[in-house]
């Protein structure tokens, strides 16, 4: 059995939703049944718990199912021997997972209280010092911490107990108890702070006097779900945003608790100390009567630590309390220590970068003009102190960039001018990087160099000596390595966007243009030309740069036979892109003759017909439209107004970016289309093949003879209307060429193909989609669908469809027999099938009884509304009904409904026992739909 479950759980993890869609309750019941089997080993039982730990919501979709599952697992835990420590520990983890995932805790289900008492009882068993007991108690403590984290305030009434356990614990469990205690304390203080009705009396709850207001506290801490979202932001957010607890007392007891916690914190590991300090900082921030000086004694101990997590906690304290806890001398000491640690040889590269980043975001006592999130060196970081962090080419690239950026900001703050030694050093370092890049480079050095150039320009682009020299060096770099064009152009774009006042990008573009246009045409290759065209197109965006030299170069190139005869589409697109930019240039009047000649030459002699067509289009636009209209058409591109996107003529294949946007399949934020089931679809056709001799051969054998035809009864047909959803956007009112894709989360059905719908208009009749399912076992399934379609603007869209649920009753089909078979023959067939299922010992045959209390009119209503198409007996007999449900591809469910004085019996027989649970659910749902509740006994 264990081997079978190993394969089954492996299949489950490969596709959980697909396996569970058949019947989650069946899978869960079989899983729990196997866990009760005493012959299964402990390791196998641990493996059996993994589906509940990984996918609790799939297996327990409702609160009621979650509660029943928790009760089953608690029963397992009670009867499990204490020697099975590993299994018992995993049971605790599974119970915690199910309780939280199914919202049993937030809904205050009674079983949660039982589990909470069990966990508290486990953590108090300190008499057994063995390793197994320690592991078991540690697991229980972590479960308590998880419950308190997800549902703050759950353990509010047990704070004194948890604090006592922490103070008495002498084993390594001291740390999880400490984390749990401080978490509960912080949550209690927070809830008292956000509750306007709390005060000094409720504060006694935090120091052990629980008996005073226990009943009132239950009410106060009962509504725990309202605080969980706020608390999550409190833990990760800025500490200055915490609420304030209004109290008139000095909180001596609470201060004593905090002092004791801080004094005992040195026994914890550094990571645990950091977590405890963070929680305590939040508590102190919420209780203003407790001064931050309570941390002073511990601050002297952790200021000299080499642990990153503790140093981080120190800096968080400085950010929260500034000069109320840290003096100016402390601030200077911390800064010097950061400088030392950021270059310490024994620390790893990530740790050094962490400390260097803290220098740039140093929480000063009195920051001057510092915006949150911006990189600003602290006032106390002078060039003399920072000079030890000067970058060298021997540093790794991340460290080099971090140091380069830090020193740039320091010298910028100090106002280091053109002749400053620090600035000279950094520029020389930049030149060294350029030399390395020219002689031979990797992608890493390329990225590092361009980032360093950008950082230098961001700080000192106003120093013309350096900015002009950088532009010249980049031109030299482009001349030797023109495949770095995209990096150079990106640098020009970024500098133009972020600091346009220095006009450095125009200076670079002018230098690049001069270098390209002055080069001898005889040395020009097609590869070089493709890069030159990209650069010149970017230069054409600068309105103040003359473009006559560019056009002269382009005219000289176009008369070259090798270029005109080429069929390189990409090269032609590059030429067109440059022409398109020139058509919007402010000096178009002076460029007109050159540009028209080039376009006319392209339209006549270029080797690619597509390029010729577009050159001809540009020529027509240039020669027929005014300058204003031409600029408006070309620069418009794609415009979006009221979700109505239009293409201008110049967008067609004129720019590869435009082409990409048209060819990309965009995804909608929400489902746009949906399938709605048709309540009264057209009747399904009957298979009339090979039935001419049916009158001469009637009965069970003749009926089964039909199954020799592979198409007989092999499919279920469902009809749906394709409609728009409530996601109302005008651009989706008319969609075309809709292709529907469906995936079935069940291996009992064949995969569906692709369905095509020509169009869907919101104001017109919706088209009908016919889904043909071919099952091997007709059980309820979930269909996941998606659609790809086109809108009026030419864009293609992808949207998901809401899941389609196929219920068990949708698989019911009337008995498929020749039309000449009357009621007598059908009754005989019913009797033969019933007798065969009842009498023969076949593995798949099964019978069942479903009993309920129904009035005669209620039974008549059920039969008429749900079962009428499947009745084969005389409908005038209201005391007994006989029904046959044909289940594709070859199964049957037979039903005898017998009405007696005190009950109605639904006798069920089927040739596939796997259908019985679904039939029972179907009958139960019918009874639930009645106006009055019906008592049923399946």
PDB file of C-alpha atoms in Angstrom, residues 160-298:
ATOM      1  CA  UNK A 160       2.395  35.373  31.757  1.00  0.00           C
ATOM      2  CA  UNK A 161       2.623  31.602  31.189  1.00  0.00           C
ATOM      3  CA  UNK A 162       4.897  32.000  28.141  1.00  0.00           C
ATOM      4  CA  UNK A 163       7.118  34.494  29.968  1.00  0.00           C
ATOM      5  CA  UNK A 164       7.499  32.081  32.864  1.00  0.00           C
ATOM      6  CA  UNK A 165       8.444  29.228  30.548  1.00  0.00           C
ATOM      7  CA  UNK A 166      11.125  31.397  28.933  1.00  0.00           C
ATOM      8  CA  UNK A 167      12.665  32.405  32.254  1.00  0.00           C
ATOM      9  CA  UNK A 168      12.782  28.795  33.504  1.00  0.00           C
ATOM     10  CA  UNK A 169      13.973  27.088  30.317  1.00  0.00           C
ATOM     11  CA  UNK A 170      17.633  26.024  30.521  1.00  0.00           C
ATOM     12  CA  UNK A 171      17.923  24.113  27.232  1.00  0.00           C
ATOM     13  CA  UNK A 172      18.369  25.412  23.685  1.00  0.00           C
ATOM     14  CA  UNK A 173      14.598  25.984  23.606  1.00  0.00           C
ATOM     15  CA  UNK A 174      15.361  29.221  25.422  1.00  0.00           C
ATOM     16  CA  UNK A 175      15.433  30.992  22.042  1.00  0.00           C
ATOM     17  CA  UNK A 176      12.095  29.951  20.499  1.00  0.00           C
ATOM     18  CA  UNK A 177      10.432  30.695  23.852  1.00  0.00           C
ATOM     19  CA  UNK A 178      12.039  34.152  23.819  1.00  0.00           C
ATOM     20  CA  UNK A 179      10.836  34.888  20.268  1.00  0.00           C
ATOM     21  CA  UNK A 180       7.318  33.723  21.129  1.00  0.00           C
ATOM     22  CA  UNK A 181       7.171  35.762  24.330  1.00  0.00           C
ATOM     23  CA  UNK A 182       8.269  39.019  22.767  1.00  0.00           C
ATOM     24  CA  UNK A 183       5.949  38.511  19.768  1.00  0.00           C
ATOM     25  CA  UNK A 184       2.914  38.055  22.041  1.00  0.00           C
ATOM     26  CA  UNK A 185       3.959  41.043  24.142  1.00  0.00           C
ATOM     27  CA  UNK A 186       4.300  43.292  21.093  1.00  0.00           C
ATOM     28  CA  UNK A 187       0.915  42.184  19.693  1.00  0.00           C
ATOM     29  CA  UNK A 188      -0.787  42.841  23.021  1.00  0.00           C
ATOM     30  CA  UNK A 189       0.662  46.340  23.297  1.00  0.00           C
ATOM     31  CA  UNK A 190      -0.283  47.072  19.708  1.00  0.00           C
ATOM     32  CA  UNK A 191      -3.897  46.019  20.193  1.00  0.00           C
ATOM     33  CA  UNK A 192      -4.163  48.121  23.346  1.00  0.00           C
ATOM     34  CA  UNK A 193      -2.697  51.068  21.432  1.00  0.00           C
ATOM     35  CA  UNK A 194      -5.162  50.880  18.542  1.00  0.00           C
ATOM     36  CA  UNK A 195      -8.151  50.340  20.841  1.00  0.00           C
ATOM     37  CA  UNK A 196      -9.447  53.716  22.088  1.00  0.00           C
ATOM     38  CA  UNK A 197     -11.173  52.046  25.057  1.00  0.00           C
ATOM     39  CA  UNK A 198      -8.020  50.513  26.518  1.00  0.00           C
ATOM     40  CA  UNK A 199      -6.133  52.091  29.389  1.00  0.00           C
ATOM     41  CA  UNK A 200      -4.191  51.409  32.555  1.00  0.00           C
ATOM     42  CA  UNK A 201      -6.410  48.529  33.659  1.00  0.00           C
ATOM     43  CA  UNK A 202      -5.861  46.634  30.464  1.00  0.00           C
ATOM     44  CA  UNK A 203      -2.147  47.222  30.679  1.00  0.00           C
ATOM     45  CA  UNK A 204      -2.142  44.898  33.695  1.00  0.00           C
ATOM     46  CA  UNK A 205      -2.781  42.065  31.262  1.00  0.00           C
ATOM     47  CA  UNK A 206       0.793  42.441  30.079  1.00  0.00           C
ATOM     48  CA  UNK A 207       2.386  41.946  33.513  1.00  0.00           C
ATOM     49  CA  UNK A 208       0.506  38.960  34.876  1.00  0.00           C
ATOM     50  CA  UNK A 209      -2.688  40.217  36.554  1.00  0.00           C
ATOM     51  CA  UNK A 210      -4.900  38.297  34.138  1.00  0.00           C
ATOM     52  CA  UNK A 211      -7.576  37.473  36.666  1.00  0.00           C
ATOM     53  CA  UNK A 212      -8.670  41.087  37.075  1.00  0.00           C
ATOM     54  CA  UNK A 213     -10.168  41.692  33.673  1.00  0.00           C
ATOM     55  CA  UNK A 214     -10.019  38.258  32.084  1.00  0.00           C
ATOM     56  CA  UNK A 215     -13.600  38.229  30.876  1.00  0.00           C
ATOM     57  CA  UNK A 216     -13.316  41.705  29.387  1.00  0.00           C
ATOM     58  CA  UNK A 217     -10.010  40.846  27.806  1.00  0.00           C
ATOM     59  CA  UNK A 218     -11.588  37.915  26.023  1.00  0.00           C
ATOM     60  CA  UNK A 219     -13.909  40.352  24.321  1.00  0.00           C
ATOM     61  CA  UNK A 220     -11.130  42.825  23.552  1.00  0.00           C
ATOM     62  CA  UNK A 221      -8.822  40.249  22.047  1.00  0.00           C
ATOM     63  CA  UNK A 222     -11.561  38.244  20.356  1.00  0.00           C
ATOM     64  CA  UNK A 223     -11.614  40.338  17.217  1.00  0.00           C
ATOM     65  CA  UNK A 224      -8.124  39.354  16.093  1.00  0.00           C
ATOM     66  CA  UNK A 225      -8.639  39.311  12.367  1.00  0.00           C
ATOM     67  CA  UNK A 226      -8.991  43.099  12.098  1.00  0.00           C
ATOM     68  CA  UNK A 227      -5.391  43.684  13.158  1.00  0.00           C
ATOM     69  CA  UNK A 228      -3.440  41.142  11.142  1.00  0.00           C
ATOM     70  CA  UNK A 229      -3.051  43.247   8.001  1.00  0.00           C
ATOM     71  CA  UNK A 230      -1.996  46.318  10.006  1.00  0.00           C
ATOM     72  CA  UNK A 231       0.478  44.346  12.091  1.00  0.00           C
ATOM     73  CA  UNK A 232       2.182  42.937   9.017  1.00  0.00           C
ATOM     74  CA  UNK A 233       2.917  46.475   7.855  1.00  0.00           C
ATOM     75  CA  UNK A 234       4.060  47.419  11.362  1.00  0.00           C
ATOM     76  CA  UNK A 235       6.639  44.675  11.399  1.00  0.00           C
ATOM     77  CA  UNK A 236       8.161  45.613   8.047  1.00  0.00           C
ATOM     78  CA  UNK A 237       7.388  49.319   7.939  1.00  0.00           C
ATOM     79  CA  UNK A 238       8.961  52.419   9.420  1.00  0.00           C
ATOM     80  CA  UNK A 239       8.849  52.359  13.179  1.00  0.00           C
ATOM     81  CA  UNK A 240       7.710  55.962  13.394  1.00  0.00           C
ATOM     82  CA  UNK A 241       4.267  55.025  12.062  1.00  0.00           C
ATOM     83  CA  UNK A 242       3.262  52.866  15.041  1.00  0.00           C
ATOM     84  CA  UNK A 243       0.221  53.837  17.162  1.00  0.00           C
ATOM     85  CA  UNK A 244       0.685  55.297  20.633  1.00  0.00           C
ATOM     86  CA  UNK A 245      -0.635  53.707  23.848  1.00  0.00           C
ATOM     87  CA  UNK A 246      -2.204  56.443  25.974  1.00  0.00           C
ATOM     88  CA  UNK A 247      -1.532  55.728  29.658  1.00  0.00           C
ATOM     89  CA  UNK A 248      -1.128  57.897  32.754  1.00  0.00           C
ATOM     90  CA  UNK A 249       1.069  55.524  34.695  1.00  0.00           C
ATOM     91  CA  UNK A 250       4.836  55.156  34.438  1.00  0.00           C
ATOM     92  CA  UNK A 251       4.453  51.448  33.482  1.00  0.00           C
ATOM     93  CA  UNK A 252       7.008  50.200  36.014  1.00  0.00           C
ATOM     94  CA  UNK A 253       5.899  46.599  35.553  1.00  0.00           C
ATOM     95  CA  UNK A 254       6.132  46.759  31.776  1.00  0.00           C
ATOM     96  CA  UNK A 255       9.504  48.485  32.034  1.00  0.00           C
ATOM     97  CA  UNK A 256      10.673  45.698  34.340  1.00  0.00           C
ATOM     98  CA  UNK A 257       9.595  43.085  31.805  1.00  0.00           C
ATOM     99  CA  UNK A 258      11.469  44.883  29.031  1.00  0.00           C
ATOM    100  CA  UNK A 259      14.591  45.330  31.141  1.00  0.00           C
ATOM    101  CA  UNK A 260      14.624  41.647  32.068  1.00  0.00           C
ATOM    102  CA  UNK A 261      14.215  40.701  28.435  1.00  0.00           C
ATOM    103  CA  UNK A 262      17.112  42.923  27.407  1.00  0.00           C
ATOM    104  CA  UNK A 263      19.357  41.609  30.188  1.00  0.00           C
ATOM    105  CA  UNK A 264      18.717  38.009  29.132  1.00  0.00           C
ATOM    106  CA  UNK A 265      19.141  38.731  25.426  1.00  0.00           C
ATOM    107  CA  UNK A 266      22.907  38.172  25.524  1.00  0.00           C
ATOM    108  CA  UNK A 267      22.176  34.436  25.932  1.00  0.00           C
ATOM    109  CA  UNK A 268      20.524  34.354  22.504  1.00  0.00           C
ATOM    110  CA  UNK A 269      22.179  33.837  19.148  1.00  0.00           C
ATOM    111  CA  UNK A 270      22.882  37.029  17.150  1.00  0.00           C
ATOM    112  CA  UNK A 271      19.988  36.441  14.747  1.00  0.00           C
ATOM    113  CA  UNK A 272      17.551  35.811  17.597  1.00  0.00           C
ATOM    114  CA  UNK A 273      18.878  38.866  19.455  1.00  0.00           C
ATOM    115  CA  UNK A 274      18.234  41.006  16.388  1.00  0.00           C
ATOM    116  CA  UNK A 275      14.652  39.748  16.128  1.00  0.00           C
ATOM    117  CA  UNK A 276      14.003  40.377  19.838  1.00  0.00           C
ATOM    118  CA  UNK A 277      15.512  43.866  19.661  1.00  0.00           C
ATOM    119  CA  UNK A 278      13.331  44.737  16.684  1.00  0.00           C
ATOM    120  CA  UNK A 279      10.167  43.713  18.571  1.00  0.00           C
ATOM    121  CA  UNK A 280      11.246  45.590  21.670  1.00  0.00           C
ATOM    122  CA  UNK A 281      11.905  48.720  19.631  1.00  0.00           C
ATOM    123  CA  UNK A 282       8.312  48.579  18.408  1.00  0.00           C
ATOM    124  CA  UNK A 283       7.003  48.138  21.956  1.00  0.00           C
ATOM    125  CA  UNK A 284       9.003  51.133  23.223  1.00  0.00           C
ATOM    126  CA  UNK A 285       7.868  53.225  20.261  1.00  0.00           C
ATOM    127  CA  UNK A 286       4.216  52.471  21.162  1.00  0.00           C
ATOM    128  CA  UNK A 287       4.611  53.309  24.874  1.00  0.00           C
ATOM    129  CA  UNK A 288       6.017  56.854  25.133  1.00  0.00           C
ATOM    130  CA  UNK A 289       6.325  56.741  28.950  1.00  0.00           C
ATOM    131  CA  UNK A 290       9.161  54.230  28.516  1.00  0.00           C
ATOM    132  CA  UNK A 291      12.249  56.171  27.354  1.00  0.00           C
ATOM    133  CA  UNK A 292      14.570  54.807  24.643  1.00  0.00           C
ATOM    134  CA  UNK A 293      17.408  54.970  27.170  1.00  0.00           C
ATOM    135  CA  UNK A 294      16.272  51.530  28.301  1.00  0.00           C
ATOM    136  CA  UNK A 295      18.420  50.211  25.405  1.00  0.00           C
ATOM    137  CA  UNK A 296      21.506  52.131  26.480  1.00  0.00           C
ATOM    138  CA  UNK A 297      23.134  49.346  28.482  1.00  0.00           C
ATOM    139  CA  UNK A 298      22.753  46.884  25.607  1.00  0.00           C
TER     140      UNK A 298
END
